[in-house]
Amino acid sequence: MKLSLRFVLPLILVLAGIAYVVTPLVDQLTLRWFVRDIDMRSSLIANTVQEPLLELLASGRKAKIVNLFNRISKDERLYAIAYCATAKDAALLSRTLPKEIRCANLDQWEGPRDHLLLSAQGPLHVAVKAMASETAPEGRLVLVHDMKFVTLRSAETKRYVFYFFMGLAVVISLITVIIAQLSWRGWMAGVRALLRGEGLLVWQQGSEAQPKQSEFKPIARDLQRLIRELESESRTRDEGQVTWSADALRAILHGELRGEDVIVVSNREPYIHQRMDGHIEVQRPASGLVTALEPIMRACSGTWIAHGSGTADREVVDKDDRIAVPPENPAYKIRRVWLSKEEEAGYYYGFSNEGMWPLCHIAHVRPIFRSSDWEQYVAVNRKFAKAVVSEAKTKNPIVLVQDYHFALLPKMIREELPDATIITFWHIPWPNPESFAICPWRDAVLEGMLGSSILGFHTQFHCNNFVDTVDRFIEARVDRESFNVSFGGKLTAVRRYPISIAWPPEAEMVQKPVADCRSEIRQLNNLPPEHKLGVGVDRLDYTKGIMERFRAIERLLELNPEWIGRFSFVQIAAPTRTGIEEYQHHETQVREMAARINVRFGLNGPPPIVLKVQHHEPREVYEYFRASDLCFVSSLHDGMNLVAKEFVAARDDDRGVLILSQFTGAARELPESLIVNPYDADQCAAALHMALTMPADEQRDRMRLMRGLVAEFNVFRWAGRMLLDAAAMRRRSKLGERNGREER
Ligand code: ADQ
């Protein structure tokens, strides 16, 4: 309404002004026309009367002249007609002349001058025509017309002019209001669409958004620039100044993904119910993945689908196999998927851990691929896909698929829920195309993964390997500029999201002073108080390079015998995948090697290697980290390796040295560690010696830099960045859909 008034009021004012100026002009013009008409009429009457009048004057019949005048003046407009023989004579007339007109003052109305007279009777038109006769050579005929009709017509004209302008104002106002409303709505819709990043733009991956309507081009460009600036500003703010925390992640999720349907799928569940001596215990696996994904689930009240592996898992779920967690304060639910012994053997132990795990790690253990395992892998992936579909509340949920157990799941979900945003994170390395080609079902695996909207790896190197593999083996379009793969009409963004740990570490983990940890751990292991200590914490997996680590320790003692009896290495090794022969064999080898080295160098004093093959609580692991002089991570190949980051997080005293394999993802983020090739025993032994002799200042400088990095690039950032990218992708695809609809 306000908008219409803004247009209409000035319009009415302008039109009123025009009317005000135009009306007197029209009035004057019509008056002039009337005067001219009456001038002509007067001449006509004078010409008509001339002959009979001259005859009557010549015959001197005055009564006849008056009669003639009376007859003529019956015309309603002719007010009076008179004849003045001279200026001094009285006039012969039809009726009384207005007193303003006398034979003596006729000169003023002769000729083409103004013939109007405003008399007491009203406006009159006076015309004087020479009508000389033989007896009266100065004789003049006076014709007086009543001009009242002109006044009446002038009023009428003014009224019509007024009506005309009123009508014009109404019509123009209506047209203006309608056009203004329509254009305004169009503009508003266009600008809103631009602000939402929808509607009028054709957005393509890796290309500038193109406005469809040319008039929006300038504003679209400006808005895009502004939005980009704001986005990058908020990114810088979010990622730079504000430390990513669970709360920051929650806040971002609320802002970006409020009300979105979020589903996580992983093999391992975040809460495991175990039956223990007659009661049920809830266990939380010490897993980086759980730490990272829990805040997301809590913030979104989503669903976590996982294999129900606990001995009491079935007892605690509802009829739909769901259970609300965390037990103390339920915020989201776990949907448990049950697997038979055969399914677990084929899908988990077989294809995943005897096939894909060694295939991706290239740790000189031959991958074993069996058709029966593959069949179970396909079937279990299908089972999880069904669970995802049944848990989805909307047709476009955000699904976070975790790890190599579910390579086929993205495609299977995509078939059922084409609009889902599927983020797959591959926690282990991706090998080069030649190595990956070993897999007999390599195309199916690649096609399955390309069902993802976003495919995340820890390092750019793994992204490159994946894209090379796709390029080599399947009919997909690979854009190396944007790192997008187009397959089957769908885009998959291949991105690097280096995983990390929660920061700051839980208070409980670091509350015991470092000095207390040092003395307690030494006492616990029967080591002298000043004994130098190294630590390794791993699952007992052949990819972790535990044997190479022991070999390096042996070499250290060979090359620097001064450490014999003065240095011990505690290896905490959690049993893992014990059903697989290779792992059983590996455990035997590790145990034998530790025993051999201990016999060789520890007979007369503390053992150089303290091997603890058992699971430890995270708090105990942190105590070892804080008690040690060095931590040795010697993976032969590792996606990231969280142990390296946990050691750094544990050292709030800025002491301790990290020795890190160059084949871990973490090595790319922690260059201040001592980077080694685990296959080079001499180099590793030198690094061990260097760590044991490193001055406190240097330890502090290196540790501070590494702590700064882990603090900033923590696990909340890992999760947050993936979800922010997913949110942006959803906005873009909404925009594409809207655009598609408009084009249709
Ligand atoms: P993992 O191969 O399991 O993870 P890692 O990243 O080191 O390797 O994480 C192991 C976790 O288990 C750490 O939190 C560690 O503290 C804990 N842990 C290890 N041994 C333990 C023990 N004996 N007792 C208790 N806890 C123990 C996979 C990939 C990695 C990638 C992660 C996350 O192989 O490369 O970093 O996923 O993506």
CSV table of C-alpha atoms in Angstrom, one decimal, residues 302-460:
chain,number,residue,atom,x,y,z
A,302,GLY,CA,19.8,-38.1,14.3
A,303,THR,CA,20.0,-41.9,14.0
A,304,TRP,CA,23.2,-43.9,14.1
A,305,ILE,CA,23.0,-47.2,12.3
A,306,ALA,CA,25.6,-49.8,13.3
A,307,HIS,CA,26.2,-53.5,13.7
A,308,GLY,CA,24.8,-54.6,17.1
A,309,SER,CA,27.8,-56.5,18.3
A,310,GLY,CA,27.4,-56.4,22.1
A,311,THR,CA,26.4,-59.5,24.0
A,312,ALA,CA,23.4,-57.6,25.5
A,313,ASP,CA,22.6,-55.4,22.6
A,314,ARG,CA,19.4,-57.3,21.7
A,315,GLU,CA,18.1,-57.2,25.2
A,316,VAL,CA,18.0,-53.4,25.4
A,317,VAL,CA,16.5,-52.3,22.1
A,318,ASP,CA,12.8,-51.6,21.3
A,319,LYS,CA,10.7,-53.5,18.8
A,320,ASP,CA,12.3,-51.6,15.9
A,321,ASP,CA,15.8,-52.4,17.2
A,322,ARG,CA,16.4,-48.9,18.4
A,323,ILE,CA,17.8,-47.5,21.6
A,324,ALA,CA,18.1,-43.9,22.8
A,325,VAL,CA,21.6,-42.8,23.8
A,326,PRO,CA,23.6,-41.5,25.6
A,327,PRO,CA,22.0,-43.5,28.4
A,328,GLU,CA,22.3,-40.7,31.0
A,329,ASN,CA,20.8,-38.0,28.7
A,330,PRO,CA,19.3,-39.4,25.5
A,331,ALA,CA,19.8,-37.1,22.5
A,332,TYR,CA,19.8,-39.5,19.5
A,333,LYS,CA,19.2,-43.1,18.8
A,334,ILE,CA,21.2,-46.1,17.7
A,335,ARG,CA,19.5,-48.4,15.2
A,336,ARG,CA,21.1,-51.8,15.5
A,337,VAL,CA,21.6,-54.1,12.5
A,338,TRP,CA,22.0,-57.8,13.4
A,339,LEU,CA,24.4,-59.9,11.5
A,340,SER,CA,24.6,-63.7,11.4
A,341,LYS,CA,27.9,-65.4,12.0
A,342,GLU,CA,28.2,-66.1,8.3
A,343,GLU,CA,27.5,-62.5,7.4
A,344,GLU,CA,30.0,-61.2,9.9
A,345,ALA,CA,32.6,-63.7,8.7
A,346,GLY,CA,32.2,-62.9,5.0
A,347,TYR,CA,31.5,-59.1,5.2
A,348,TYR,CA,33.6,-58.0,8.2
A,349,TYR,CA,36.5,-60.5,8.6
A,350,GLY,CA,36.6,-61.7,5.0
A,351,PHE,CA,36.0,-59.0,2.4
A,352,SER,CA,36.6,-55.9,4.6
A,353,ASN,CA,39.6,-57.1,6.7
A,354,GLU,CA,41.3,-59.8,4.6
A,355,GLY,CA,40.5,-58.1,1.3
A,356,MET,CA,40.1,-54.3,1.4
A,357,TRP,CA,42.3,-53.6,4.5
A,358,PRO,CA,45.5,-55.1,3.1
A,359,LEU,CA,44.6,-53.9,-0.4
A,360,CYS,CA,44.5,-50.3,0.7
A,361,HIS,CA,47.4,-50.4,3.1
A,362,ILE,CA,50.0,-52.1,0.9
A,363,ALA,CA,51.7,-53.6,3.9
A,364,HIS,CA,53.0,-56.6,2.1
A,365,VAL,CA,50.2,-58.8,3.3
A,366,ARG,CA,48.4,-60.3,0.4
A,367,PRO,CA,44.8,-59.4,0.1
A,368,ILE,CA,42.5,-62.4,0.0
A,369,PHE,CA,39.4,-62.1,-2.1
A,370,ARG,CA,36.8,-64.8,-2.0
A,371,SER,CA,33.5,-64.8,-3.9
A,372,SER,CA,31.6,-66.0,-0.9
A,373,ASP,CA,33.0,-63.1,1.2
A,374,TRP,CA,32.0,-60.7,-1.6
A,375,GLU,CA,28.5,-62.1,-1.6
A,376,GLN,CA,28.2,-61.5,2.1
A,377,TYR,CA,29.6,-58.0,1.7
A,378,VAL,CA,27.0,-57.1,-0.9
A,379,ALA,CA,24.2,-58.6,1.2
A,380,VAL,CA,25.3,-56.8,4.3
A,381,ASN,CA,25.7,-53.5,2.5
A,382,ARG,CA,22.1,-54.1,1.1
A,383,LYS,CA,20.9,-54.8,4.7
A,384,PHE,CA,22.4,-51.5,5.9
A,385,ALA,CA,20.9,-49.6,2.9
A,386,LYS,CA,17.5,-50.9,3.8
A,387,ALA,CA,18.0,-49.8,7.4
A,388,VAL,CA,19.0,-46.3,6.1
A,389,VAL,CA,15.8,-46.1,4.0
A,390,SER,CA,13.6,-47.2,6.8
A,391,GLU,CA,15.2,-44.7,9.2
A,392,ALA,CA,15.0,-41.8,6.8
A,393,LYS,CA,12.3,-39.3,7.8
A,394,THR,CA,12.6,-37.3,4.6
A,395,LYS,CA,13.4,-38.1,1.0
A,396,ASN,CA,16.7,-36.2,1.2
A,397,PRO,CA,18.4,-37.1,4.5
A,398,ILE,CA,22.1,-36.4,5.1
A,399,VAL,CA,23.8,-39.8,5.4
A,400,LEU,CA,27.3,-40.1,6.8
A,401,VAL,CA,28.8,-43.4,5.6
A,402,GLN,CA,31.9,-44.5,7.5
A,403,ASP,CA,34.7,-46.5,6.1
A,404,TYR,CA,35.6,-49.3,3.8
A,405,HIS,CA,33.0,-51.7,5.3
A,406,PHE,CA,30.4,-49.8,3.2
A,407,ALA,CA,31.9,-49.2,-0.2
A,408,LEU,CA,28.7,-50.3,-1.9
A,409,LEU,CA,26.3,-48.5,0.4
A,410,PRO,CA,26.3,-45.0,-1.2
A,411,LYS,CA,25.1,-46.3,-4.6
A,412,MET,CA,22.5,-48.5,-2.9
A,413,ILE,CA,21.2,-45.6,-0.8
A,414,ARG,CA,21.2,-43.4,-3.9
A,415,GLU,CA,19.0,-45.9,-5.8
A,416,GLU,CA,16.4,-45.7,-3.1
A,417,LEU,CA,16.8,-42.0,-2.0
A,418,PRO,CA,18.0,-40.1,-5.1
A,419,ASP,CA,17.9,-36.8,-3.3
A,420,ALA,CA,19.9,-37.9,-0.3
A,421,THR,CA,23.2,-36.0,0.5
A,422,ILE,CA,25.6,-38.9,1.1
A,423,ILE,CA,29.0,-38.1,2.7
A,424,THR,CA,31.3,-41.1,2.7
A,425,PHE,CA,34.5,-40.9,4.7
A,426,TRP,CA,37.2,-43.4,3.9
A,427,HIS,CA,39.3,-43.7,7.0
A,428,ILE,CA,42.1,-45.8,5.5
A,429,PRO,CA,44.5,-44.9,2.6
A,430,TRP,CA,43.6,-45.3,-1.0
A,431,PRO,CA,46.3,-47.1,-3.0
A,432,ASN,CA,47.5,-46.3,-6.5
A,433,PRO,CA,45.5,-47.6,-9.5
A,434,GLU,CA,47.8,-50.6,-10.1
A,435,SER,CA,47.5,-51.8,-6.6
A,436,PHE,CA,43.8,-51.3,-6.5
A,437,ALA,CA,43.3,-53.2,-9.7
A,438,ILE,CA,44.0,-56.4,-7.8
A,439,CYS,CA,40.4,-56.3,-6.4
A,440,PRO,CA,38.3,-58.6,-8.6
A,441,TRP,CA,35.2,-56.4,-8.0
A,442,ARG,CA,37.1,-53.1,-8.4
A,443,ASP,CA,34.5,-51.5,-10.8
A,444,ALA,CA,31.6,-52.4,-8.5
A,445,VAL,CA,33.5,-50.9,-5.5
A,446,LEU,CA,34.3,-47.7,-7.4
A,447,GLU,CA,30.7,-47.4,-8.7
A,448,GLY,CA,29.4,-48.0,-5.2
A,449,MET,CA,31.5,-45.2,-3.8
A,450,LEU,CA,30.5,-42.8,-6.5
A,451,GLY,CA,27.0,-42.9,-5.2
A,452,SER,CA,28.3,-40.4,-2.6
A,453,SER,CA,27.8,-36.7,-2.9
A,454,ILE,CA,31.0,-36.1,-1.1
A,455,LEU,CA,33.8,-38.6,-0.7
A,456,GLY,CA,36.4,-37.7,2.0
A,457,PHE,CA,39.9,-38.9,2.5
A,458,HIS,CA,42.5,-37.9,5.1
A,459,THR,CA,45.1,-36.6,2.6
A,460,GLN,CA,45.3,-35.0,-0.9
